Amino acid sequence: FEGYGPNGIAFFIECTTDNTNRTVASVRSIFSKNGGSLGTNGSLEFLFDRKGVFTIDRESIAQNMEEFELELIEGGATTIEKEEDNIYVYTDFTDFGTMNAKLEELGIEPKNAELQRIPLNTVELPVEDAKKILQLIDKFEEDDDVQNVYHNMELSDELVAEIEKE
């Protein structure tokens, strides 16, 4: 399902259900009770890019990092982000299986491998408005039929610091 929350934040909500009518009513209700609105299917899909995201433990890499990156690129990696403990590898939706096979070939078991919807543009909000969006996300995630909630709100350092205080 797709829709807008308060302050024009776009939401893409993936659900699995045995009762579509119940799920539509539930998602619509969450949107409307929180200042948002449910959109029509396909109305916001263009705001998100479907990507494969692999999280790899940095310690599991036995070879030279440069050689490893070349192997990842060969497997379809479009972006590689290195952090202290993890490496995040992004692929196009169509290269998800190719990257899985490449990691298996290299003998690397990713911590996590999933398809995600990555926003093409993000919207930064003041902390108080952003907190309302985070509460809305929590309400969606509490619904048993909701599997994933994607949005285009930027999680700024200031917002993360404020949340960690609570």
PDB file of C-alpha atoms in Angstrom:
ATOM      1  CA  PHE A   1       0.000   0.000   0.000  1.00  0.00           C
ATOM      2  CA  GLU A   2       1.131   3.531  -0.674  1.00  0.00           C
ATOM      3  CA  GLY A   3       0.193   6.812   0.937  1.00  0.00           C
ATOM      4  CA  TYR A   4       1.266  10.055   2.490  1.00  0.00           C
ATOM      5  CA  GLY A   5       1.738  10.733   6.170  1.00  0.00           C
ATOM      6  CA  PRO A   6       1.855  14.140   7.842  1.00  0.00           C
ATOM      7  CA  ASN A   7       4.228  16.728   6.346  1.00  0.00           C
ATOM      8  CA  GLY A   8       4.143  15.029   2.938  1.00  0.00           C
ATOM      9  CA  ILE A   9       6.204  11.993   3.961  1.00  0.00           C
ATOM     10  CA  ALA A  10       5.693   9.180   1.440  1.00  0.00           C
ATOM     11  CA  PHE A  11       5.059   5.662   2.766  1.00  0.00           C
ATOM     12  CA  PHE A  12       5.306   2.323   1.009  1.00  0.00           C
ATOM     13  CA  ILE A  13       3.853  -0.483   3.127  1.00  0.00           C
ATOM     14  CA  GLU A  14       4.320  -4.150   2.250  1.00  0.00           C
ATOM     15  CA  CYS A  15       1.757  -6.550   3.687  1.00  0.00           C
ATOM     16  CA  THR A  16       0.880 -10.224   3.619  1.00  0.00           C
ATOM     17  CA  THR A  17      -2.699 -11.076   4.388  1.00  0.00           C
ATOM     18  CA  ASP A  18      -5.434 -13.658   4.088  1.00  0.00           C
ATOM     19  CA  ASN A  19      -8.059 -10.896   4.136  1.00  0.00           C
ATOM     20  CA  THR A  20      -7.365  -7.948   1.841  1.00  0.00           C
ATOM     21  CA  ASN A  21     -10.423  -5.989   2.965  1.00  0.00           C
ATOM     22  CA  ARG A  22      -9.334  -6.117   6.617  1.00  0.00           C
ATOM     23  CA  THR A  23      -5.783  -5.059   5.745  1.00  0.00           C
ATOM     24  CA  VAL A  24      -6.898  -2.166   3.517  1.00  0.00           C
ATOM     25  CA  ALA A  25      -9.261  -0.953   6.242  1.00  0.00           C
ATOM     26  CA  SER A  26      -6.548  -1.219   8.881  1.00  0.00           C
ATOM     27  CA  VAL A  27      -3.899   0.627   6.821  1.00  0.00           C
ATOM     28  CA  ARG A  28      -6.418   3.310   5.776  1.00  0.00           C
ATOM     29  CA  SER A  29      -7.462   3.755   9.404  1.00  0.00           C
ATOM     30  CA  ILE A  30      -3.859   4.179  10.606  1.00  0.00           C
ATOM     31  CA  PHE A  31      -3.224   6.774   7.894  1.00  0.00           C
ATOM     32  CA  SER A  32      -6.416   8.773   8.528  1.00  0.00           C
ATOM     33  CA  LYS A  33      -6.131   8.745  12.353  1.00  0.00           C
ATOM     34  CA  ASN A  34      -2.621  10.147  12.071  1.00  0.00           C
ATOM     35  CA  GLY A  35      -3.045  12.939   9.520  1.00  0.00           C
ATOM     36  CA  GLY A  36      -2.211  10.924   6.413  1.00  0.00           C
ATOM     37  CA  SER A  37      -4.018   9.415   3.465  1.00  0.00           C
ATOM     38  CA  LEU A  38      -3.928   6.134   1.582  1.00  0.00           C
ATOM     39  CA  GLY A  39      -2.972   6.538  -2.080  1.00  0.00           C
ATOM     40  CA  THR A  40      -3.753   4.390  -5.087  1.00  0.00           C
ATOM     41  CA  ASN A  41      -1.466   1.509  -6.025  1.00  0.00           C
ATOM     42  CA  GLY A  42       1.487   2.715  -8.073  1.00  0.00           C
ATOM     43  CA  SER A  43       0.994   6.349  -7.064  1.00  0.00           C
ATOM     44  CA  LEU A  44       4.232   6.546  -5.042  1.00  0.00           C
ATOM     45  CA  GLU A  45       6.280   3.638  -6.381  1.00  0.00           C
ATOM     46  CA  PHE A  46       8.375   6.039  -8.468  1.00  0.00           C
ATOM     47  CA  LEU A  47       9.697   7.662  -5.259  1.00  0.00           C
ATOM     48  CA  PHE A  48      11.449   4.434  -4.208  1.00  0.00           C
ATOM     49  CA  ASP A  49      14.053   2.238  -5.864  1.00  0.00           C
ATOM     50  CA  ARG A  50      13.916  -1.507  -5.182  1.00  0.00           C
ATOM     51  CA  LYS A  51      17.388  -2.711  -4.209  1.00  0.00           C
ATOM     52  CA  GLY A  52      19.076  -5.791  -2.836  1.00  0.00           C
ATOM     53  CA  VAL A  53      20.845  -4.982   0.440  1.00  0.00           C
ATOM     54  CA  PHE A  54      23.469  -7.321   1.896  1.00  0.00           C
ATOM     55  CA  THR A  55      25.052  -6.826   5.320  1.00  0.00           C
ATOM     56  CA  ILE A  56      28.417  -8.533   5.659  1.00  0.00           C
ATOM     57  CA  ASP A  57      30.491  -8.861   8.821  1.00  0.00           C
ATOM     58  CA  ARG A  58      33.813  -7.189   8.082  1.00  0.00           C
ATOM     59  CA  GLU A  59      35.689  -9.886   9.986  1.00  0.00           C
ATOM     60  CA  SER A  60      34.362 -12.619   7.669  1.00  0.00           C
ATOM     61  CA  ILE A  61      36.426 -11.256   4.770  1.00  0.00           C
ATOM     62  CA  ALA A  62      39.701 -13.135   4.525  1.00  0.00           C
ATOM     63  CA  GLN A  63      41.009 -11.502   1.359  1.00  0.00           C
ATOM     64  CA  ASN A  64      42.327  -8.061   0.460  1.00  0.00           C
ATOM     65  CA  MET A  65      39.523  -5.440   0.613  1.00  0.00           C
ATOM     66  CA  GLU A  66      40.296  -4.118  -2.881  1.00  0.00           C
ATOM     67  CA  GLU A  67      40.095  -7.613  -4.409  1.00  0.00           C
ATOM     68  CA  PHE A  68      36.909  -8.256  -2.455  1.00  0.00           C
ATOM     69  CA  GLU A  69      35.304  -5.068  -3.798  1.00  0.00           C
ATOM     70  CA  LEU A  70      36.168  -6.116  -7.369  1.00  0.00           C
ATOM     71  CA  GLU A  71      34.483  -9.486  -6.726  1.00  0.00           C
ATOM     72  CA  LEU A  72      31.401  -7.674  -5.384  1.00  0.00           C
ATOM     73  CA  ILE A  73      31.244  -5.424  -8.445  1.00  0.00           C
ATOM     74  CA  GLU A  74      31.471  -8.513 -10.623  1.00  0.00           C
ATOM     75  CA  GLY A  75      28.508  -9.901  -8.636  1.00  0.00           C
ATOM     76  CA  GLY A  76      26.383  -6.829  -9.402  1.00  0.00           C
ATOM     77  CA  ALA A  77      27.206  -4.410  -6.564  1.00  0.00           C
ATOM     78  CA  THR A  78      26.211  -0.838  -7.392  1.00  0.00           C
ATOM     79  CA  THR A  79      27.230   0.680  -4.040  1.00  0.00           C
ATOM     80  CA  ILE A  80      29.526  -0.545  -1.272  1.00  0.00           C
ATOM     81  CA  GLU A  81      29.458   1.230   2.107  1.00  0.00           C
ATOM     82  CA  LYS A  82      32.109   0.341   4.656  1.00  0.00           C
ATOM     83  CA  GLU A  83      31.552   0.930   8.341  1.00  0.00           C
ATOM     84  CA  GLU A  84      33.568  -0.130  11.354  1.00  0.00           C
ATOM     85  CA  ASP A  85      32.007  -3.598  11.800  1.00  0.00           C
ATOM     86  CA  ASN A  86      29.919  -4.122   8.656  1.00  0.00           C
ATOM     87  CA  ILE A  87      30.008  -3.730   4.917  1.00  0.00           C
ATOM     88  CA  TYR A  88      26.732  -2.861   3.185  1.00  0.00           C
ATOM     89  CA  VAL A  89      26.425  -3.942  -0.425  1.00  0.00           C
ATOM     90  CA  TYR A  90      23.618  -2.609  -2.620  1.00  0.00           C
ATOM     91  CA  THR A  91      22.549  -4.245  -5.886  1.00  0.00           C
ATOM     92  CA  ASP A  92      19.843  -3.650  -8.423  1.00  0.00           C
ATOM     93  CA  PHE A  93      16.697  -5.680  -7.777  1.00  0.00           C
ATOM     94  CA  THR A  94      17.528  -7.922 -10.753  1.00  0.00           C
ATOM     95  CA  ASP A  95      21.044  -8.698  -9.434  1.00  0.00           C
ATOM     96  CA  PHE A  96      19.920  -9.946  -6.006  1.00  0.00           C
ATOM     97  CA  GLY A  97      20.316 -13.621  -6.960  1.00  0.00           C
ATOM     98  CA  THR A  98      23.617 -12.968  -8.723  1.00  0.00           C
ATOM     99  CA  MET A  99      25.071 -11.358  -5.597  1.00  0.00           C
ATOM    100  CA  ASN A 100      23.801 -14.208  -3.415  1.00  0.00           C
ATOM    101  CA  ALA A 101      25.576 -16.671  -5.717  1.00  0.00           C
ATOM    102  CA  LYS A 102      28.784 -14.570  -5.720  1.00  0.00           C
ATOM    103  CA  LEU A 103      28.892 -14.430  -1.912  1.00  0.00           C
ATOM    104  CA  GLU A 104      28.297 -18.187  -1.746  1.00  0.00           C
ATOM    105  CA  GLU A 105      31.130 -18.708  -4.253  1.00  0.00           C
ATOM    106  CA  LEU A 106      33.402 -16.578  -2.036  1.00  0.00           C
ATOM    107  CA  GLY A 107      32.370 -18.588   1.033  1.00  0.00           C
ATOM    108  CA  ILE A 108      30.800 -15.570   2.751  1.00  0.00           C
ATOM    109  CA  GLU A 109      27.569 -15.849   4.707  1.00  0.00           C
ATOM    110  CA  PRO A 110      25.914 -12.396   4.895  1.00  0.00           C
ATOM    111  CA  LYS A 111      24.447 -11.309   8.240  1.00  0.00           C
ATOM    112  CA  ASN A 112      21.409 -10.142   6.324  1.00  0.00           C
ATOM    113  CA  ALA A 113      20.232 -10.224   2.722  1.00  0.00           C
ATOM    114  CA  GLU A 114      16.945  -8.619   1.743  1.00  0.00           C
ATOM    115  CA  LEU A 115      15.120  -6.588  -0.845  1.00  0.00           C
ATOM    116  CA  GLN A 116      14.359  -3.054   0.304  1.00  0.00           C
ATOM    117  CA  ARG A 117      12.740   0.031  -1.123  1.00  0.00           C
ATOM    118  CA  ILE A 118      15.258   2.864  -0.898  1.00  0.00           C
ATOM    119  CA  PRO A 119      13.857   6.426  -1.224  1.00  0.00           C
ATOM    120  CA  LEU A 120      15.291   8.358  -4.170  1.00  0.00           C
ATOM    121  CA  ASN A 121      14.918  11.646  -2.255  1.00  0.00           C
ATOM    122  CA  THR A 122      14.508  12.180   1.458  1.00  0.00           C
ATOM    123  CA  VAL A 123      12.674  14.890   3.368  1.00  0.00           C
ATOM    124  CA  GLU A 124      14.208  16.395   6.494  1.00  0.00           C
ATOM    125  CA  LEU A 125      11.756  17.406   9.208  1.00  0.00           C
ATOM    126  CA  PRO A 126      12.103  19.263  12.510  1.00  0.00           C
ATOM    127  CA  VAL A 127      12.601  16.832  15.406  1.00  0.00           C
ATOM    128  CA  GLU A 128       9.043  17.178  16.788  1.00  0.00           C
ATOM    129  CA  ASP A 129       7.443  16.463  13.383  1.00  0.00           C
ATOM    130  CA  ALA A 130       9.859  13.584  12.784  1.00  0.00           C
ATOM    131  CA  LYS A 131       8.867  12.008  16.105  1.00  0.00           C
ATOM    132  CA  LYS A 132       5.227  11.947  14.933  1.00  0.00           C
ATOM    133  CA  ILE A 133       6.311  10.127  11.767  1.00  0.00           C
ATOM    134  CA  LEU A 134       8.255   7.597  13.853  1.00  0.00           C
ATOM    135  CA  GLN A 135       5.129   7.023  15.970  1.00  0.00           C
ATOM    136  CA  LEU A 136       3.147   6.450  12.771  1.00  0.00           C
ATOM    137  CA  ILE A 137       5.755   3.927  11.589  1.00  0.00           C
ATOM    138  CA  ASP A 138       5.410   2.104  14.930  1.00  0.00           C
ATOM    139  CA  LYS A 139       1.622   1.950  14.515  1.00  0.00           C
ATOM    140  CA  PHE A 140       1.999   0.383  11.070  1.00  0.00           C
ATOM    141  CA  GLU A 141       4.558  -2.113  12.370  1.00  0.00           C
ATOM    142  CA  GLU A 142       2.204  -3.152  15.191  1.00  0.00           C
ATOM    143  CA  ASP A 143      -0.300  -4.410  12.592  1.00  0.00           C
ATOM    144  CA  ASP A 144       0.113  -8.181  12.140  1.00  0.00           C
ATOM    145  CA  ASP A 145      -0.382  -7.982   8.354  1.00  0.00           C
ATOM    146  CA  VAL A 146       2.347  -5.367   7.821  1.00  0.00           C
ATOM    147  CA  GLN A 147       5.718  -6.857   6.878  1.00  0.00           C
ATOM    148  CA  ASN A 148       7.783  -3.772   5.976  1.00  0.00           C
ATOM    149  CA  VAL A 149       7.330  -0.018   6.211  1.00  0.00           C
ATOM    150  CA  TYR A 150       9.400   2.234   3.953  1.00  0.00           C
ATOM    151  CA  HIS A 151       9.359   6.028   4.030  1.00  0.00           C
ATOM    152  CA  ASN A 152      11.293   8.974   2.645  1.00  0.00           C
ATOM    153  CA  MET A 153      11.922  10.857   5.901  1.00  0.00           C
ATOM    154  CA  GLU A 154      15.578  11.583   6.561  1.00  0.00           C
ATOM    155  CA  LEU A 155      16.835  10.197   9.825  1.00  0.00           C
ATOM    156  CA  SER A 156      19.143  13.079  10.712  1.00  0.00           C
ATOM    157  CA  ASP A 157      21.873  12.818  13.359  1.00  0.00           C
ATOM    158  CA  GLU A 158      19.929  15.320  15.472  1.00  0.00           C
ATOM    159  CA  LEU A 159      16.804  13.115  15.331  1.00  0.00           C
ATOM    160  CA  VAL A 160      18.739   9.950  16.189  1.00  0.00           C
ATOM    161  CA  ALA A 161      20.388  11.712  19.153  1.00  0.00           C
ATOM    162  CA  GLU A 162      16.988  12.912  20.388  1.00  0.00           C
ATOM    163  CA  ILE A 163      15.489   9.410  20.126  1.00  0.00           C
ATOM    164  CA  GLU A 164      18.406   7.838  21.992  1.00  0.00           C
ATOM    165  CA  LYS A 165      17.824  10.257  24.882  1.00  0.00           C
ATOM    166  CA  GLU A 166      14.324   8.887  25.451  1.00  0.00           C
TER     167      GLU A 166
END
